[in-house]
Amino acid sequence: MTTPGRGLHGHVLDSLGPAITAGEYPPGSVLRTDELAQRFDVSRSVMREAVRVLESMHLVESRRRVGVTVRPKAEWNVYDPQVIRWRLAGADRPHQLRSLTVLRSAVEPVAAGLAARNASAEQCAELTERAIGMVANSRGHKLEDYLVHDMAFHRVILVASGNEMFARLGDVVAEVLAGRTHHEVMFEDPDPAAVTLHVQVAEAVREGDAARAEKLTREITVGALQELDILAP
């Protein structure tokens, strides 16, 4: 799928980015801009723009008289949504899903507890609306429709926490939820127990019950890890 709104250099990124994150170009590999431009049939300026994007993600570094060098994985911006998407599309998917889900289990329960203390009336209303949307789309193999509400629900939790660092993880959580769905690391219908837990989290946040909101959200993330044990061991 071509990266929307990025033209020709987006086409290059959609091939080169996944290849780098999949290990086709190991760390230390040197890529020549001219050779890449010929390979992808684009101008040097288009190729340089694609390289600049990869540099912003810390996937590569460009040096005069050396070329474009692939950086070690430890230096990648692993929180970049596009990097997450590329890694989920490759053979590293099970590890990436587990890593991201462990991150969620560390952050989201705390965020839910804070949301119970800090959420506005409008945020409480949206949480309830999204939880109802999840219930409405939880049967009949409507995973894409369910995903819309699921991603929005977790974004609200992170933002309503009042912690700007948690709020910035909204795109990260959205990518792992989307990755599970688009790469079929989900049951045909969501776990009914998990759906119910989302409804209960919305209630706990609305009622200002921080301890219950945190406990219920922890159950959601534990359940997500257990699903990975089955679907992406």
mmCIF file of C-alpha atoms in Angstrom:
data_model
loop_
_atom_site.group_PDB
_atom_site.id
_atom_site.type_symbol
_atom_site.label_atom_id
_atom_site.label_comp_id
_atom_site.label_asym_id
_atom_site.label_seq_id
_atom_site.Cartn_x
_atom_site.Cartn_y
_atom_site.Cartn_z
ATOM 1 C CA MET A 1 0.000 0.000 0.000
ATOM 2 C CA THR A 2 1.490 3.325 -1.051
ATOM 3 C CA THR A 3 2.070 5.898 1.651
ATOM 4 C CA PRO A 4 -0.736 8.451 1.125
ATOM 5 C CA GLY A 5 0.118 12.031 0.243
ATOM 6 C CA ARG A 6 3.827 11.431 -0.363
ATOM 7 C CA GLY A 7 4.004 11.036 -4.130
ATOM 8 C CA LEU A 8 6.963 9.295 -5.733
ATOM 9 C CA HIS A 9 9.157 9.310 -2.656
ATOM 10 C CA GLY A 10 6.285 7.643 -0.805
ATOM 11 C CA HIS A 11 6.419 4.833 -3.352
ATOM 12 C CA VAL A 12 10.137 4.451 -2.659
ATOM 13 C CA LEU A 13 9.560 4.445 1.109
ATOM 14 C CA ASP A 14 6.894 1.763 0.813
ATOM 15 C CA SER A 15 9.519 -0.571 -0.651
ATOM 16 C CA LEU A 16 12.714 0.526 1.029
ATOM 17 C CA GLY A 17 11.373 1.038 4.568
ATOM 18 C CA PRO A 18 9.936 -2.476 4.966
ATOM 19 C CA ALA A 19 13.088 -3.951 3.408
ATOM 20 C CA ILE A 20 15.279 -2.228 5.991
ATOM 21 C CA THR A 21 13.094 -3.097 8.976
ATOM 22 C CA ALA A 22 12.820 -6.697 7.767
ATOM 23 C CA GLY A 23 16.609 -7.028 7.734
ATOM 24 C CA GLU A 24 17.059 -7.279 3.975
ATOM 25 C CA TYR A 25 19.639 -4.534 4.416
ATOM 26 C CA PRO A 26 21.488 -5.438 7.649
ATOM 27 C CA PRO A 27 22.938 -2.724 9.895
ATOM 28 C CA GLY A 28 26.065 -1.305 8.310
ATOM 29 C CA SER A 29 24.840 -1.888 4.755
ATOM 30 C CA VAL A 30 25.709 1.015 2.465
ATOM 31 C CA LEU A 31 23.079 2.088 -0.068
ATOM 32 C CA ARG A 32 24.052 4.250 -3.033
ATOM 33 C CA THR A 33 21.555 6.991 -3.834
ATOM 34 C CA ASP A 34 22.247 6.849 -7.580
ATOM 35 C CA GLU A 35 21.777 3.097 -7.690
ATOM 36 C CA LEU A 36 18.548 3.334 -5.702
ATOM 37 C CA ALA A 37 17.235 6.074 -7.993
ATOM 38 C CA GLN A 38 17.831 3.810 -10.991
ATOM 39 C CA ARG A 39 16.275 0.826 -9.259
ATOM 40 C CA PHE A 40 13.083 2.697 -8.380
ATOM 41 C CA ASP A 41 13.086 4.711 -11.622
ATOM 42 C CA VAL A 42 12.919 8.068 -9.843
ATOM 43 C CA SER A 43 15.016 11.215 -9.907
ATOM 44 C CA ARG A 44 17.892 11.801 -7.512
ATOM 45 C CA SER A 45 15.905 14.555 -5.786
ATOM 46 C CA VAL A 46 13.033 12.147 -5.120
ATOM 47 C CA MET A 47 15.497 9.592 -3.796
ATOM 48 C CA ARG A 48 17.136 12.169 -1.543
ATOM 49 C CA GLU A 49 13.739 13.133 -0.119
ATOM 50 C CA ALA A 50 13.013 9.470 0.675
ATOM 51 C CA VAL A 51 16.397 9.162 2.363
ATOM 52 C CA ARG A 52 15.666 12.263 4.467
ATOM 53 C CA VAL A 53 12.485 10.620 5.739
ATOM 54 C CA LEU A 54 14.375 7.432 6.605
ATOM 55 C CA GLU A 55 16.989 9.552 8.375
ATOM 56 C CA SER A 56 14.254 11.233 10.437
ATOM 57 C CA MET A 57 13.242 7.756 11.594
ATOM 58 C CA HIS A 58 16.876 6.978 12.446
ATOM 59 C CA LEU A 59 16.823 3.975 10.120
ATOM 60 C CA VAL A 60 19.743 5.274 8.080
ATOM 61 C CA GLU A 61 22.396 7.960 8.147
ATOM 62 C CA SER A 62 23.805 9.702 5.115
ATOM 63 C CA ARG A 63 27.463 10.686 4.868
ATOM 64 C CA ARG A 64 29.312 12.434 2.089
ATOM 65 C CA ARG A 65 31.629 10.104 0.159
ATOM 66 C CA VAL A 66 30.242 7.121 2.073
ATOM 67 C CA GLY A 67 26.601 6.837 1.079
ATOM 68 C CA VAL A 68 23.490 5.918 2.999
ATOM 69 C CA THR A 69 24.276 3.520 5.842
ATOM 70 C CA VAL A 70 21.669 1.397 7.620
ATOM 71 C CA ARG A 71 21.765 2.066 11.356
ATOM 72 C CA PRO A 72 21.551 -0.593 14.115
ATOM 73 C CA LYS A 73 18.056 -1.487 15.255
ATOM 74 C CA ALA A 74 18.801 -0.104 18.723
ATOM 75 C CA GLU A 75 19.008 3.373 17.176
ATOM 76 C CA TRP A 76 15.716 3.250 15.242
ATOM 77 C CA ASN A 77 12.826 5.470 16.271
ATOM 78 C CA VAL A 78 10.703 2.490 17.260
ATOM 79 C CA TYR A 79 7.852 4.775 18.347
ATOM 80 C CA ASP A 80 7.389 6.142 14.834
ATOM 81 C CA PRO A 81 3.984 4.869 13.595
ATOM 82 C CA GLN A 82 5.363 4.172 10.120
ATOM 83 C CA VAL A 83 8.267 2.149 11.509
ATOM 84 C CA ILE A 84 5.791 0.177 13.620
ATOM 85 C CA ARG A 85 3.638 -0.448 10.543
ATOM 86 C CA TRP A 86 6.602 -1.672 8.520
ATOM 87 C CA ARG A 87 7.800 -3.987 11.282
ATOM 88 C CA LEU A 88 4.303 -5.415 11.727
ATOM 89 C CA ALA A 89 4.206 -6.185 8.008
ATOM 90 C CA GLY A 90 7.358 -8.318 8.202
ATOM 91 C CA ALA A 91 8.621 -11.484 9.788
ATOM 92 C CA ASP A 92 9.297 -9.595 13.025
ATOM 93 C CA ARG A 93 5.537 -9.248 13.592
ATOM 94 C CA PRO A 94 5.135 -11.577 16.619
ATOM 95 C CA HIS A 95 8.017 -9.935 18.479
ATOM 96 C CA GLN A 96 6.829 -6.441 17.569
ATOM 97 C CA LEU A 97 3.252 -7.170 18.662
ATOM 98 C CA ARG A 98 4.434 -8.582 21.955
ATOM 99 C CA SER A 99 6.793 -5.664 22.596
ATOM 100 C CA LEU A 100 4.049 -3.131 21.911
ATOM 101 C CA THR A 101 1.482 -5.001 23.982
ATOM 102 C CA VAL A 102 3.865 -5.144 26.941
ATOM 103 C CA LEU A 103 4.303 -1.378 26.562
ATOM 104 C CA ARG A 104 0.520 -0.986 26.623
ATOM 105 C CA SER A 105 0.270 -3.119 29.752
ATOM 106 C CA ALA A 106 2.731 -0.813 31.498
ATOM 107 C CA VAL A 107 1.127 2.463 30.412
ATOM 108 C CA GLU A 108 -2.595 2.100 29.800
ATOM 109 C CA PRO A 109 -3.708 0.903 33.255
ATOM 110 C CA VAL A 110 -1.983 3.888 34.868
ATOM 111 C CA ALA A 111 -3.477 6.184 32.210
ATOM 112 C CA ALA A 112 -6.952 4.819 32.921
ATOM 113 C CA GLY A 113 -6.532 5.490 36.631
ATOM 114 C CA LEU A 114 -5.486 9.063 35.875
ATOM 115 C CA ALA A 115 -8.372 9.440 33.427
ATOM 116 C CA ALA A 116 -10.806 8.532 36.209
ATOM 117 C CA ARG A 117 -9.451 11.528 38.110
ATOM 118 C CA ASN A 118 -8.989 13.971 35.243
ATOM 119 C CA ALA A 119 -11.416 13.183 32.405
ATOM 120 C CA SER A 120 -13.827 15.911 31.349
ATOM 121 C CA ALA A 121 -17.536 15.269 30.926
ATOM 122 C CA GLU A 122 -17.032 15.306 27.159
ATOM 123 C CA GLN A 123 -14.270 12.703 27.372
ATOM 124 C CA CYS A 124 -16.409 10.491 29.607
ATOM 125 C CA ALA A 125 -19.226 10.758 27.084
ATOM 126 C CA GLU A 126 -16.920 9.817 24.196
ATOM 127 C CA LEU A 127 -15.542 6.831 26.116
ATOM 128 C CA THR A 128 -19.069 5.579 26.682
ATOM 129 C CA GLU A 129 -19.969 6.195 23.041
ATOM 130 C CA ARG A 130 -16.924 4.288 21.820
ATOM 131 C CA ALA A 131 -17.542 1.399 24.217
ATOM 132 C CA ILE A 132 -21.115 1.141 22.910
ATOM 133 C CA GLY A 133 -19.743 1.197 19.361
ATOM 134 C CA MET A 134 -17.455 -1.693 20.233
ATOM 135 C CA VAL A 135 -20.404 -3.673 21.586
ATOM 136 C CA ALA A 136 -22.447 -2.921 18.460
ATOM 137 C CA ASN A 137 -19.692 -4.244 16.180
ATOM 138 C CA SER A 138 -18.468 -7.145 18.290
ATOM 139 C CA ARG A 139 -20.407 -9.823 16.432
ATOM 140 C CA GLY A 140 -20.788 -10.711 12.787
ATOM 141 C CA HIS A 141 -17.129 -10.464 11.719
ATOM 142 C CA LYS A 142 -17.095 -6.636 11.662
ATOM 143 C CA LEU A 143 -13.517 -6.228 12.822
ATOM 144 C CA GLU A 144 -12.794 -3.100 10.754
ATOM 145 C CA ASP A 145 -15.801 -1.274 12.209
ATOM 146 C CA TYR A 146 -14.883 -2.530 15.674
ATOM 147 C CA LEU A 147 -11.323 -1.278 15.186
ATOM 148 C CA VAL A 148 -12.476 2.305 14.593
ATOM 149 C CA HIS A 149 -14.131 2.438 18.010
ATOM 150 C CA ASP A 150 -11.374 0.452 19.724
ATOM 151 C CA MET A 151 -8.628 2.837 18.567
ATOM 152 C CA ALA A 152 -10.682 5.888 19.502
ATOM 153 C CA PHE A 153 -11.449 4.433 22.946
ATOM 154 C CA HIS A 154 -7.787 3.976 23.815
ATOM 155 C CA ARG A 155 -6.832 7.383 22.432
ATOM 156 C CA VAL A 156 -9.379 8.997 24.752
ATOM 157 C CA ILE A 157 -8.000 7.092 27.751
ATOM 158 C CA LEU A 158 -4.458 8.278 27.018
ATOM 159 C CA VAL A 159 -5.472 11.894 26.396
ATOM 160 C CA ALA A 160 -7.906 12.032 29.334
ATOM 161 C CA SER A 161 -5.092 10.933 31.649
ATOM 162 C CA GLY A 162 -3.898 14.530 31.525
ATOM 163 C CA ASN A 163 -0.325 13.309 30.983
ATOM 164 C CA GLU A 164 1.082 14.680 27.724
ATOM 165 C CA MET A 165 3.617 11.848 27.473
ATOM 166 C CA PHE A 166 0.858 9.228 27.625
ATOM 167 C CA ALA A 167 -1.219 11.210 25.138
ATOM 168 C CA ARG A 168 1.593 11.072 22.576
ATOM 169 C CA LEU A 169 1.402 7.263 22.632
ATOM 170 C CA GLY A 170 -2.025 7.352 20.985
ATOM 171 C CA ASP A 171 -0.586 6.670 17.529
ATOM 172 C CA VAL A 172 1.549 3.817 18.877
ATOM 173 C CA VAL A 173 -1.443 2.088 20.468
ATOM 174 C CA ALA A 174 -3.517 2.699 17.331
ATOM 175 C CA GLU A 175 -0.859 0.987 15.200
ATOM 176 C CA VAL A 176 -0.729 -2.132 17.356
ATOM 177 C CA LEU A 177 -4.527 -2.396 17.383
ATOM 178 C CA ALA A 178 -4.660 -1.896 13.610
ATOM 179 C CA GLY A 179 -1.781 -4.326 13.080
ATOM 180 C CA ARG A 180 -3.564 -7.068 15.006
ATOM 181 C CA THR A 181 -6.631 -6.619 12.830
ATOM 182 C CA HIS A 182 -5.020 -6.146 9.425
ATOM 183 C CA HIS A 183 -2.597 -9.045 9.880
ATOM 184 C CA GLU A 184 -5.315 -11.343 11.257
ATOM 185 C CA VAL A 185 -3.864 -11.656 14.746
ATOM 186 C CA MET A 186 -7.420 -11.495 16.067
ATOM 187 C CA PHE A 187 -10.262 -13.935 16.432
ATOM 188 C CA GLU A 188 -13.078 -13.542 13.906
ATOM 189 C CA ASP A 189 -15.040 -11.736 16.592
ATOM 190 C CA PRO A 190 -13.492 -9.926 19.569
ATOM 191 C CA ASP A 191 -13.439 -11.724 22.917
ATOM 192 C CA PRO A 192 -16.795 -10.876 24.559
ATOM 193 C CA ALA A 193 -15.089 -10.596 27.951
ATOM 194 C CA ALA A 194 -12.711 -7.955 26.567
ATOM 195 C CA VAL A 195 -15.604 -6.000 25.081
ATOM 196 C CA THR A 196 -17.376 -6.023 28.432
ATOM 197 C CA LEU A 197 -14.209 -4.831 30.163
ATOM 198 C CA HIS A 198 -14.096 -1.769 27.894
ATOM 199 C CA VAL A 199 -17.655 -0.910 28.870
ATOM 200 C CA GLN A 200 -16.743 -1.283 32.534
ATOM 201 C CA VAL A 201 -13.643 0.906 32.131
ATOM 202 C CA ALA A 202 -15.813 3.653 30.650
ATOM 203 C CA GLU A 203 -18.140 3.356 33.642
ATOM 204 C CA ALA A 204 -15.249 3.448 36.134
ATOM 205 C CA VAL A 205 -13.764 6.548 34.509
ATOM 206 C CA ARG A 206 -17.158 8.279 34.502
ATOM 207 C CA GLU A 207 -17.650 7.404 38.165
ATOM 208 C CA GLY A 208 -14.172 8.627 39.080
ATOM 209 C CA ASP A 209 -13.127 5.200 40.399
ATOM 210 C CA ALA A 210 -9.390 5.277 39.639
ATOM 211 C CA ALA A 211 -8.505 1.947 41.262
ATOM 212 C CA ARG A 212 -11.216 0.086 39.360
ATOM 213 C CA ALA A 213 -10.386 1.783 36.049
ATOM 214 C CA GLU A 214 -6.735 0.780 36.431
ATOM 215 C CA LYS A 215 -7.560 -2.792 37.449
ATOM 216 C CA LEU A 216 -9.984 -3.336 34.560
ATOM 217 C CA THR A 217 -7.588 -1.887 31.993
ATOM 218 C CA ARG A 218 -4.847 -4.166 33.280
ATOM 219 C CA GLU A 219 -7.179 -7.104 32.642
ATOM 220 C CA ILE A 220 -7.632 -5.883 29.055
ATOM 221 C CA THR A 221 -3.885 -5.773 28.393
ATOM 222 C CA VAL A 222 -3.274 -9.134 30.082
ATOM 223 C CA GLY A 223 -5.976 -10.620 27.862
ATOM 224 C CA ALA A 224 -4.311 -9.108 24.789
ATOM 225 C CA LEU A 225 -1.031 -10.801 25.721
ATOM 226 C CA GLN A 226 -2.811 -14.113 26.217
ATOM 227 C CA GLU A 227 -4.363 -13.804 22.753
ATOM 228 C CA LEU A 228 -0.882 -13.307 21.284
ATOM 229 C CA ASP A 229 0.243 -16.536 22.957
ATOM 230 C CA ILE A 230 -2.417 -18.303 20.888
ATOM 231 C CA LEU A 231 -2.427 -16.354 17.621
ATOM 232 C CA ALA A 232 1.197 -15.164 17.304
ATOM 233 C CA PRO A 233 3.389 -17.377 19.476
#
